């Protein structure tokens, strides 16, 4: 058994999240975490809302509220949406807790003490109309390296190179299109070049990473530059140094504090369990965390922060960059085991865009459709290794042809026949070669599907689980238990239905990480009692250090199914089943294309 950290990208709290977001960070991390728990590992799944930075300040001003009020609003919306999807966080928190501030400042001080954070005078981008700092990502222009007209002030997505806003050709504000004014200002910079050798060696030792992640990360090492770690902001974590901590105009930049959230959330989780040091089992690079594995889930636009910048922060705090140094009070910290990046989900051939109404918000989706229908689409057809297009036609097809006609039909007809003819799970008699063959297919699935999920190949994994379903449907059709009506045939009918129900039970376990809501229903239809697929709950909590209260996602995941075939007990009462999935009317769904934003007009 290992201690497995599932570190899930932090959704930004400036609005509700759409299904493209959760296809990258949400559902894949939950499938993995649920499987790893079922397989016996000690999983810690953490994240929260990312709530600092100029975009929050700008939107708060536009809405006539404070940044905290805006963050409060969308923190709650996002918590409720992720709860609706059944994402099994041990702790989903936020970056405005006092615990988070303390951990961020501890890492800043440790890096500064070891010489990896240095002060420099630089040029800052100011909005001429407001006098406020423009964040790097809110400035666009032409890349000076590759000529791409759409590069951001921090990075060119076309060539992958890091940039500073003043390097852009014809820079302009994304907020109002004005040309920013560049003025001298003093800030602290992270000395990224001091980690090039250490990160390069670490990347060379990475095995089984997705090729796009590894290639992109290695390419970034060729031209690492010092990166600004503070900004002229009013909203963010204060700089914990003499002469700086009380300044109202300087804050730690949001990209720095957000990635530290994985660690601060783990510390908060431990404090809330009553064992404040428990987080070290997932984070400590010494013997206490020797069996720990850390997996980071995000969309591809966040790779650089997790494969280069976050490792640099961890190395620098641990005193392991070019300048050496000594670990801080938190000790040496584990680097990621793997950065699991998904590609982009588009919608009807267009990039998701709230402003252009090309968007499907999670909340809108869950008001109309089952959470497992979306989870299934993301797992079976999501952007695991390539950009993927969400279309209503494909969503309806997969729901109706695969979930309803495939899996739902198998559940319904096998349990219906057993309930009608026996009223219980019938006992099996002597097994035939056909019986043993379909049972073997199901049992083999535990190895095949489990290994694929463990390797982050969820498309292939759910495909293998559905292959078990297909084999079971084929078995039922060939054995035709509905034809075995005579007294002489009754023992054979009982055996066929027992075998079919056992395969249904096994397939349900195989599908549990992907479809937890329906898995609980199928478990109960088979006469199961108790929790099969544990669900998260929303709790209102007080800030541990005296700040405002807020909602969290948490849950008890020590209960539920294990990753193994469990023999059914003959004689367990069965009732006529209710449908597990809803068939969708294509004509009704087409109406949603306009209602949920498929039309740019």
XYZ file of C-alpha atoms in Angstrom:
601
model
C 0.000 0.000 0.000
C 1.234 3.482 -0.885
C 0.327 6.971 0.181
C -1.066 8.544 -2.983
C -1.483 12.294 -3.347
C -4.020 13.358 -5.975
C -3.252 17.048 -6.448
C -6.000 18.568 -8.551
C -5.692 21.905 -10.381
C -7.344 24.817 -8.584
C -10.321 26.314 -10.468
C -10.207 30.097 -10.586
C -13.000 31.742 -8.592
C -14.010 34.417 -11.075
C -17.048 32.550 -12.374
C -18.751 29.158 -12.654
C -16.771 26.351 -14.269
C -17.795 24.792 -17.572
C -17.581 21.175 -18.671
C -14.282 21.827 -20.453
C -12.697 22.661 -17.112
C -13.892 19.532 -15.302
C -12.892 17.317 -18.225
C -9.288 18.350 -17.588
C -8.879 18.525 -13.826
C -12.047 17.109 -12.275
C -13.299 13.791 -13.566
C -9.891 12.224 -14.438
C -8.548 12.921 -10.949
C -11.664 11.481 -9.312
C -11.609 8.298 -11.415
C -7.974 7.788 -10.456
C -8.530 8.543 -6.767
C -11.555 6.284 -6.466
C -9.713 3.407 -8.118
C -6.616 3.838 -5.965
C -8.716 3.834 -2.781
C -10.577 0.712 -3.940
C -7.206 -0.933 -4.654
C -6.147 -0.376 -1.045
C -3.985 2.753 -1.262
C -4.159 5.637 1.196
C -5.287 8.510 -1.019
C -5.276 12.217 -0.221
C -7.177 14.187 -2.883
C -6.889 17.949 -2.394
C -7.621 21.203 -4.167
C -9.678 24.364 -3.764
C -10.630 27.608 -5.420
C -7.837 29.911 -6.602
C -8.930 33.350 -5.412
C -6.147 35.921 -5.736
C -4.825 38.083 -8.570
C -5.822 41.065 -10.650
C -8.596 39.301 -12.627
C -10.538 38.877 -9.373
C -9.919 42.541 -8.506
C -10.987 43.738 -11.967
C -14.191 41.697 -11.981
C -15.036 42.673 -8.408
C -14.759 46.351 -9.362
C -17.022 45.773 -12.359
C -19.599 44.005 -10.169
C -19.444 46.625 -7.429
C -18.270 44.185 -4.743
C -15.029 43.491 -2.889
C -12.625 40.803 -4.138
C -13.475 38.708 -1.085
C -17.203 38.947 -1.790
C -16.657 37.885 -5.400
C -14.462 34.988 -4.304
C -17.041 33.947 -1.698
C -19.769 33.883 -4.336
C -17.955 31.705 -6.837
C -16.235 29.539 -4.269
C -19.673 28.361 -3.179
C -20.896 27.878 -6.753
C -17.846 25.790 -7.640
C -18.063 23.724 -4.441
C -21.702 22.895 -5.188
C -20.960 21.998 -8.822
C -18.065 19.682 -7.953
C -20.218 18.093 -5.262
C -22.897 17.471 -7.900
C -20.358 15.642 -10.046
C -19.431 13.430 -7.090
C -15.749 14.430 -7.005
C -14.371 12.714 -3.931
C -12.080 15.351 -2.422
C -10.636 14.702 0.997
C -10.454 18.479 1.172
C -11.554 21.089 -1.340
C -10.731 24.407 0.278
C -9.662 27.875 -0.920
C -6.573 30.081 -1.136
C -7.956 32.838 1.109
C -7.587 30.863 4.336
C -5.089 32.031 6.924
C -3.577 28.544 6.869
C -2.814 28.975 3.166
C -1.286 32.399 3.755
C 1.010 30.952 6.410
C 2.238 28.070 4.221
C 2.806 30.373 1.226
C 4.815 32.781 3.365
C 6.822 29.900 4.854
C 7.871 28.721 1.380
C 8.648 32.282 0.301
C 10.869 32.808 3.341
C 12.619 29.469 2.856
C 13.358 30.185 -0.799
C 14.532 33.706 0.049
C 16.752 32.441 2.853
C 18.377 29.929 0.491
C 19.055 32.640 -2.092
C 16.526 31.581 -4.715
C 14.385 34.714 -4.444
C 16.119 37.978 -5.327
C 14.993 41.614 -5.622
C 15.188 43.323 -9.016
C 14.029 46.535 -10.588
C 11.857 45.759 -13.569
C 9.186 47.213 -15.804
C 5.610 46.797 -14.694
C 2.583 47.143 -16.972
C 0.093 49.780 -15.846
C -3.340 50.529 -17.226
C -3.264 54.223 -18.250
C -7.012 54.588 -17.607
C -7.079 53.075 -14.099
C -3.505 53.300 -12.865
C -3.657 49.655 -11.794
C -1.179 46.932 -12.608
C -2.100 44.692 -15.518
C -1.290 41.020 -14.898
C 0.952 39.375 -17.477
C -1.866 37.171 -18.741
C -4.027 40.222 -19.375
C -1.584 41.575 -21.930
C -1.472 40.215 -25.458
C 0.679 40.955 -28.461
C 2.962 39.446 -31.057
C 5.582 36.979 -29.841
C 9.101 38.351 -30.485
C 10.415 34.831 -30.981
C 7.953 33.089 -33.319
C 5.763 35.969 -34.505
C 2.523 34.495 -33.151
C -0.070 37.273 -32.801
C -1.844 36.195 -29.638
C 1.007 35.583 -27.235
C 0.390 36.452 -23.591
C 2.586 38.555 -21.384
C 3.872 35.515 -19.518
C 4.107 32.867 -22.221
C 3.581 32.198 -25.917
C 1.254 29.231 -26.334
C 2.481 28.778 -29.899
C 6.203 28.251 -29.232
C 6.039 27.632 -25.459
C 8.653 30.250 -24.529
C 8.408 32.314 -21.359
C 7.960 36.019 -21.971
C 7.755 39.325 -20.141
C 5.012 41.766 -21.167
C 7.440 44.426 -22.361
C 8.943 41.932 -24.846
C 5.685 41.677 -26.812
C 5.401 43.507 -30.103
C 2.389 45.841 -30.102
C 1.230 44.912 -26.579
C -2.399 45.580 -25.698
C -4.671 45.089 -22.700
C -7.171 42.253 -22.943
C -9.472 44.227 -20.650
C -10.039 47.277 -22.828
C -7.554 47.084 -25.720
C -5.447 50.038 -24.573
C -1.666 50.074 -24.845
C -0.163 49.481 -21.387
C 2.304 51.901 -19.861
C 5.532 50.353 -18.572
C 7.063 51.879 -15.417
C 9.992 50.887 -13.206
C 9.113 49.012 -10.034
C 10.942 46.766 -7.569
C 9.900 43.161 -7.240
C 11.132 39.761 -6.141
C 12.071 37.148 -8.700
C 12.409 33.383 -8.510
C 15.824 32.368 -9.842
C 14.537 29.639 -12.169
C 17.868 29.151 -13.997
C 19.338 27.916 -10.703
C 17.082 24.848 -10.993
C 17.642 23.961 -14.648
C 20.138 21.183 -13.908
C 18.175 19.694 -11.006
C 14.870 19.762 -12.879
C 16.511 18.382 -16.009
C 17.899 15.433 -14.073
C 14.545 14.853 -12.436
C 12.716 14.930 -15.777
C 15.228 12.471 -17.235
C 14.201 10.022 -14.516
C 10.474 10.342 -15.252
C 9.001 7.227 -16.796
C 5.633 6.628 -18.408
C 4.695 10.311 -18.540
C 2.470 11.373 -21.394
C 4.915 12.248 -24.199
C 3.452 15.701 -24.798
C 4.000 16.670 -21.144
C 7.588 15.430 -21.015
C 8.610 16.958 -24.337
C 7.054 20.319 -23.524
C 8.679 20.390 -20.079
C 12.154 19.521 -21.354
C 11.925 22.201 -24.026
C 11.233 24.849 -21.390
C 14.573 24.169 -19.688
C 16.544 25.485 -22.662
C 15.772 29.105 -21.873
C 14.663 29.493 -18.272
C 14.584 33.079 -17.053
C 14.083 34.564 -13.568
C 10.344 34.900 -13.012
C 8.596 37.684 -11.097
C 7.132 36.363 -7.884
C 5.482 39.583 -6.653
C 3.267 42.183 -8.306
C 1.828 45.645 -7.679
C -1.463 44.355 -6.356
C -3.908 45.099 -3.561
C -5.363 41.593 -3.430
C -3.156 38.649 -2.485
C -0.786 37.174 0.083
C 1.440 39.794 1.783
C 5.211 39.601 1.252
C 6.689 38.244 4.516
C 9.828 40.391 4.701
C 10.723 43.450 6.767
C 9.781 46.609 4.924
C 7.372 44.721 2.687
C 4.822 42.865 4.801
C 2.778 45.968 5.662
C 2.748 47.460 2.187
C -0.732 47.677 0.675
C 0.527 47.939 -2.905
C 2.696 44.815 -3.152
C 1.545 41.206 -3.005
C 2.826 37.732 -3.857
C 1.774 36.906 -7.392
C -1.143 34.497 -7.788
C 0.784 31.891 -9.812
C 3.173 31.423 -6.889
C 0.573 31.073 -4.174
C -1.827 28.847 -6.151
C 0.585 25.941 -6.700
C 1.506 25.988 -3.009
C -2.174 25.283 -2.379
C -1.560 21.556 -2.813
C 0.672 21.639 0.228
C -1.406 24.084 2.267
C -4.588 22.081 1.602
C -2.824 18.935 2.817
C -1.750 20.727 5.980
C -5.283 22.047 6.519
C -6.712 18.567 6.002
C -4.319 17.152 8.602
C -5.183 19.877 11.106
C -8.891 19.191 10.634
C -8.405 15.466 11.297
C -6.819 16.194 14.693
C -3.382 14.940 13.587
C -1.541 18.103 12.431
C 1.506 16.151 11.206
C -0.422 13.591 9.117
C 0.256 15.524 5.889
C 3.927 14.495 6.056
C 3.040 10.941 5.008
C 2.300 12.310 1.519
C 4.874 15.106 1.390
C 7.977 14.371 3.417
C 11.031 13.395 1.369
C 12.504 11.538 4.352
C 11.532 8.105 5.649
C 8.085 9.281 6.741
C 7.023 9.791 3.145
C 9.230 7.195 1.457
C 6.267 5.314 -0.076
C 4.459 8.473 -1.186
C 3.402 9.053 -4.788
C 2.145 12.407 -6.059
C -0.023 12.807 -9.169
C -0.984 16.257 -10.447
C -4.048 16.690 -12.678
C -4.646 19.700 -14.943
C -5.261 20.994 -18.451
C -2.323 21.417 -20.811
C -2.160 25.189 -20.297
C -0.933 24.539 -16.758
C 1.910 22.121 -17.536
C 4.701 24.674 -17.003
C 3.513 25.486 -13.487
C 3.531 21.833 -12.423
C 6.479 20.334 -14.286
C 8.946 23.227 -13.905
C 7.872 25.981 -11.519
C 6.369 23.871 -8.714
C 9.346 21.470 -8.706
C 11.630 24.526 -8.565
C 9.801 25.827 -5.478
C 10.007 22.435 -3.789
C 13.701 22.003 -4.642
C 14.585 25.515 -3.536
C 12.768 25.210 -0.230
C 14.481 21.865 0.354
C 17.889 23.418 -0.444
C 18.500 21.320 -3.563
C 19.102 23.840 -6.361
C 22.443 25.183 -7.637
C 22.805 27.390 -4.561
C 22.108 24.510 -2.147
C 20.778 25.738 1.206
C 18.915 24.172 4.112
C 15.320 22.936 4.320
C 12.799 25.056 6.195
C 10.624 23.925 9.092
C 8.488 21.778 6.790
C 11.544 19.695 5.862
C 12.500 18.298 2.471
C 9.441 17.923 0.285
C 8.543 15.322 -2.339
C 8.512 16.261 -6.004
C 5.636 15.148 -8.261
C 5.632 11.533 -9.358
C 3.728 12.424 -12.496
C 2.139 15.459 -14.116
C -1.077 14.206 -15.728
C -2.161 16.782 -18.270
C -5.259 16.610 -20.443
C -5.764 18.385 -23.745
C -8.654 20.757 -24.508
C -12.347 19.995 -24.805
C -14.055 22.130 -27.437
C -17.785 22.515 -28.067
C -19.369 21.876 -31.444
C -16.029 22.707 -33.098
C -15.478 25.948 -31.167
C -13.323 26.886 -28.209
C -15.247 27.365 -24.967
C -15.933 31.067 -24.439
C -18.345 32.577 -21.920
C -18.285 35.962 -23.643
C -19.290 34.420 -26.985
C -21.871 32.117 -25.370
C -19.965 29.028 -26.478
C -20.148 27.389 -23.098
C -21.919 24.725 -21.062
C -21.624 25.419 -17.363
C -21.483 22.419 -15.043
C -24.488 23.697 -13.097
C -26.648 24.033 -16.207
C -25.639 20.564 -17.347
C -26.425 18.896 -14.012
C -29.839 20.558 -13.840
C -30.834 18.682 -17.014
C -28.744 15.533 -17.195
C -27.300 12.891 -14.907
C -23.819 13.458 -13.532
C -22.743 9.978 -14.624
C -23.765 10.706 -18.209
C -21.241 13.546 -18.285
C -18.640 11.506 -16.401
C -19.041 8.693 -18.926
C -18.609 11.017 -21.897
C -15.469 12.561 -20.404
C -13.957 9.171 -19.578
C -14.859 7.521 -22.879
C -14.441 10.442 -25.275
C -12.676 13.194 -23.357
C -9.438 15.059 -24.135
C -7.077 12.538 -22.546
C -4.320 12.808 -25.138
C -5.842 14.886 -27.949
C -8.151 17.851 -28.195
C -11.712 16.502 -28.284
C -14.942 18.069 -29.472
C -18.104 17.852 -27.390
C -21.162 17.625 -29.609
C -24.704 17.070 -28.466
C -25.170 14.359 -31.079
C -22.208 12.363 -29.748
C -23.264 12.912 -26.150
C -26.761 11.579 -26.921
C -25.386 8.654 -28.917
C -23.045 7.522 -26.164
C -25.715 7.942 -23.501
C -28.402 6.080 -25.428
C -26.361 3.428 -27.259
C -23.721 2.654 -24.634
C -25.031 3.586 -21.179
C -28.726 2.863 -21.716
C -28.750 0.147 -24.392
C -25.505 -1.490 -23.262
C -24.907 -1.272 -19.536
C -28.382 -0.215 -18.395
C -30.035 -2.908 -20.485
C -27.786 -5.615 -19.046
C -28.591 -4.534 -15.491
C -32.305 -4.267 -16.122
C -32.918 -7.499 -17.973
C -30.735 -9.719 -15.794
C -32.175 -8.454 -12.508
C -35.731 -8.346 -13.929
C -35.597 -11.990 -15.017
C -34.132 -13.131 -11.711
C -36.673 -11.118 -9.701
C -39.610 -12.349 -11.810
C -38.613 -16.018 -11.865
C -37.015 -16.414 -8.434
C -37.527 -13.268 -6.372
C -33.921 -13.566 -5.266
C -30.431 -14.230 -6.502
C -30.733 -17.860 -7.587
C -28.149 -20.468 -6.675
C -25.855 -21.685 -9.427
C -25.671 -25.308 -10.403
C -22.919 -26.983 -12.363
C -21.108 -24.484 -14.606
C -20.561 -24.962 -18.328
C -17.560 -23.808 -20.315
C -19.590 -20.801 -21.458
C -20.397 -19.874 -17.855
C -16.791 -20.116 -16.769
C -15.613 -18.150 -19.811
C -17.788 -15.095 -19.155
C -16.934 -15.164 -15.438
C -13.238 -15.247 -16.364
C -13.644 -12.237 -18.651
C -15.125 -10.269 -15.768
C -12.443 -11.288 -13.273
C -9.655 -10.527 -15.741
C -11.087 -7.038 -15.995
C -9.918 -6.208 -12.495
C -6.311 -6.553 -13.635
C -6.742 -4.989 -17.072
C -8.926 -2.031 -16.111
C -6.988 -1.358 -12.919
C -3.625 -1.270 -14.673
C -4.957 1.111 -17.323
C -6.399 3.523 -14.761
C -3.113 3.391 -12.852
C -1.335 4.415 -16.059
C -3.847 7.263 -16.673
C -5.292 5.575 -19.740
C -8.883 6.051 -18.732
C -10.343 5.852 -22.233
C -8.877 2.394 -22.693
C -9.871 1.437 -19.145
C -13.552 2.259 -19.518
C -13.443 0.607 -22.926
C -12.268 -2.620 -21.288
C -14.969 -2.342 -18.619
C -17.611 -1.907 -21.300
C -16.164 -4.905 -23.133
C -17.090 -6.971 -20.076
C -20.601 -5.537 -20.363
C -20.732 -6.492 -24.046
C -19.578 -10.039 -23.296
C -22.259 -10.359 -20.621
C -24.959 -9.143 -23.011
C -23.738 -11.628 -25.598
C -23.779 -14.418 -23.003
C -27.371 -13.635 -22.028
C -28.497 -13.525 -25.639
C -26.842 -16.851 -26.420
C -28.037 -18.626 -23.262
C -31.556 -17.140 -23.580
C -32.708 -17.834 -20.013
C -36.185 -16.529 -20.881
C -36.666 -19.686 -22.972
C -35.819 -21.988 -20.064
C -39.387 -22.204 -18.696
C -39.976 -25.866 -17.966
C -39.378 -27.466 -14.589
C -36.618 -29.478 -16.185
C -34.897 -26.296 -17.427
C -35.318 -24.369 -14.181
C -31.921 -25.335 -12.660
C -30.150 -24.210 -15.835
C -32.093 -20.944 -15.863
C -31.026 -20.361 -12.271
C -27.388 -20.992 -13.151
C -27.428 -18.675 -16.164
C -29.047 -15.869 -14.188
C -26.672 -16.339 -11.262
C -23.699 -16.128 -13.626
C -25.174 -13.075 -15.362
C -25.793 -11.317 -12.051
C -22.248 -12.096 -10.894
C -20.859 -10.513 -14.038
C -23.172 -7.521 -13.523
C -21.784 -7.163 -10.006
C -18.194 -7.396 -11.230
C -18.796 -4.980 -14.111
C -20.426 -2.575 -11.682
C -17.291 -2.592 -9.547
C -15.133 -2.025 -12.630
C -17.295 0.965 -13.558
C -17.532 2.395 -10.044
C -14.602 4.857 -10.389
C -16.201 6.226 -13.553
C -19.906 6.059 -12.652
C -20.188 6.249 -8.851
C -23.792 7.481 -8.690
C -25.196 4.677 -10.829
C -22.811 2.149 -9.250
C -24.476 2.732 -5.893
C -27.900 2.164 -7.509
C -26.827 -1.075 -9.200
C -25.294 -2.303 -5.944
C -28.619 -1.741 -4.196
C -30.599 -3.362 -7.039
C -28.472 -6.488 -6.454
C -29.566 -6.479 -2.824
C -26.543 -4.662 -1.463
C -26.868 -2.711 1.768
C -24.680 0.223 2.828
C -22.190 2.345 0.942
C -20.716 1.037 -2.295
C -19.471 4.303 -3.823
C -18.837 6.927 -1.117
C -19.784 10.486 -2.002
C -18.391 13.861 -0.925
C -20.334 16.164 1.357
C -20.354 19.923 1.760
C -19.479 21.216 5.216
C -19.563 24.775 6.509
C -16.386 25.246 8.557
C -14.667 27.926 10.550
C -11.251 29.131 9.450
C -8.731 27.310 11.663
C -6.907 30.550 12.411
C -9.745 32.990 12.959
C -10.676 34.047 9.436
C -14.160 33.994 7.878
C -16.044 30.701 7.595
C -16.453 28.936 4.254
C -17.750 25.701 2.658
C -15.474 22.737 1.985
C -15.847 19.432 0.212
C -14.783 16.395 2.193
C -15.964 12.850 2.854
C -15.373 9.458 4.425
C -13.876 7.261 1.742
C -12.728 4.458 4.032
C -16.023 2.720 3.270
C -17.241 1.272 -0.005
C -16.303 -1.388 -2.531
C -12.870 -2.917 -2.872
C -11.230 -3.598 -6.232
C -12.121 -7.278 -6.348
C -14.833 -9.683 -7.360
C -17.215 -10.358 -4.487
C -19.260 -13.577 -4.802
C -22.992 -12.962 -4.764
C -24.984 -14.616 -2.012
C -27.721 -16.888 -3.318
C -31.046 -16.146 -1.674
C -30.537 -12.365 -1.494
C -33.985 -10.853 -2.231
C -34.425 -9.016 -5.525
C -37.126 -6.584 -6.585
C -38.082 -5.452 -10.054
C -35.439 -2.838 -10.986
C -35.975 0.786 -11.939
C -33.986 2.100 -14.935
C -30.492 3.218 -13.937
C -30.026 5.621 -16.857
C -32.372 7.934 -18.767
C -32.674 7.679 -22.525
C -32.381 11.114 -24.108
C -34.612 12.452 -26.854
C -32.370 13.837 -29.607
C -34.885 16.514 -30.541
C -34.988 17.822 -26.976
C -31.219 17.849 -26.696
C -30.895 19.826 -29.910
C -32.846 22.596 -28.212
C -30.147 22.698 -25.538
C -27.579 23.620 -28.157
C -29.063 27.088 -28.339
C -30.112 27.304 -24.684
C -26.691 26.437 -23.276
C -24.673 28.528 -25.676
C -23.995 26.646 -28.882
C -24.911 29.680 -30.967
C -22.521 32.617 -31.190
C -25.196 34.961 -32.528
